[in-house]
Short mmCIF file of C-alpha atoms in Angstrom, two decimals:
data_model
loop_
_atom_site.label_atom_id
_atom_site.label_comp_id
_atom_site.label_asym_id
_atom_site.label_seq_id
_atom_site.Cartn_x
_atom_site.Cartn_y
_atom_site.Cartn_z
CA UNK A 949 0.76 13.88 -24.16
CA UNK A 950 1.96 13.44 -20.62
CA UNK A 951 1.94 16.67 -18.70
CA UNK A 952 0.66 18.76 -21.61
CA UNK A 953 -3.03 17.90 -21.63
CA UNK A 954 -5.59 15.15 -21.73
CA UNK A 955 -6.29 12.35 -24.18
CA UNK A 956 -9.81 11.02 -24.55
CA UNK A 957 -11.14 8.19 -26.65
CA UNK A 958 -13.24 9.04 -29.68
CA UNK A 959 -16.97 9.07 -28.97
CA UNK A 960 -16.37 9.15 -25.19
CA UNK A 961 -18.41 12.23 -24.36
CA UNK A 962 -18.14 11.76 -20.62
CA UNK A 963 -14.34 11.69 -20.72
CA UNK A 964 -14.27 14.70 -23.02
CA UNK A 965 -16.59 16.61 -20.72
CA UNK A 966 -14.45 15.70 -17.72
CA UNK A 967 -11.23 16.74 -19.45
CA UNK A 968 -12.71 20.09 -20.49
CA UNK A 969 -13.99 20.68 -16.98
CA UNK A 970 -10.58 19.85 -15.52
CA UNK A 971 -8.87 22.28 -17.89
CA UNK A 972 -11.32 25.06 -17.08
CA UNK A 973 -10.81 24.56 -13.36
CA UNK A 974 -7.01 24.58 -13.31
CA UNK A 975 -5.34 26.93 -10.89
CA UNK A 976 -3.29 29.74 -12.43
CA UNK A 977 -0.08 27.92 -11.41
CA UNK A 978 -1.19 24.63 -12.99
CA UNK A 979 -2.43 26.45 -16.10
CA UNK A 980 0.95 28.16 -16.53
CA UNK A 981 2.83 24.89 -16.02
CA UNK A 982 0.63 23.04 -18.51
CA UNK A 983 0.99 25.85 -21.05
CA UNK A 984 4.77 25.91 -20.66
CA UNK A 985 5.00 22.12 -21.02
CA UNK A 986 2.72 22.16 -24.07
CA UNK A 987 4.79 24.85 -25.79
CA UNK A 988 7.98 22.91 -25.09
CA UNK A 989 6.43 19.71 -26.48
CA UNK A 990 5.43 21.51 -29.68
CA UNK A 991 8.88 23.09 -30.09
CA UNK A 992 10.62 19.77 -29.42
CA UNK A 993 8.44 17.48 -31.54
CA UNK A 994 7.03 19.67 -34.29
CA UNK A 995 9.75 22.19 -35.08
CA UNK A 996 10.39 22.43 -38.83
CA UNK A 997 13.93 21.08 -38.53
CA UNK A 998 12.71 18.11 -36.48
CA UNK A 999 9.89 17.35 -38.92
CA UNK A 1000 12.13 17.68 -41.97
CA UNK A 1001 14.65 15.24 -40.45
CA UNK A 1002 11.84 12.75 -39.85
CA UNK A 1003 10.66 13.09 -43.46
CA UNK A 1004 14.19 12.64 -44.79
CA UNK A 1005 14.59 9.52 -42.69
CA UNK A 1006 11.25 8.18 -43.94
CA UNK A 1007 12.08 8.98 -47.58
CA UNK A 1008 15.48 7.34 -47.26
CA UNK A 1009 13.89 4.23 -45.79
CA UNK A 1010 11.32 4.09 -48.61
CA UNK A 1011 14.01 4.51 -51.26
CA UNK A 1012 16.17 1.84 -49.64
CA UNK A 1013 13.25 -0.59 -49.47
CA UNK A 1014 12.34 0.10 -53.09
CA UNK A 1015 15.91 -0.43 -54.33
CA UNK A 1016 16.37 -3.62 -52.34
CA UNK A 1017 13.30 -5.32 -53.85
#
C-alpha cells in the first residue's frame, strides 16, 4: 500500500497494535497526506472503469485458454 497505510501480517497483534498507534498519532499534515494518497490509490486502482477493464481482460484470457485446449 506504499504511502497509503500499513500492512500487518495476520495474527500479528503487536504489529497491528503498533500500526493503529502510529495512525492515531499522525500529525495533521501527515494525516492529510495519507488520506489524499489513499483516496488517489482507490480512484486509480478500484474505479469501476478500471475494474471492468481488468475483468474483461481476465474473461478474454479464460475464453482464449478454453478455446485453445
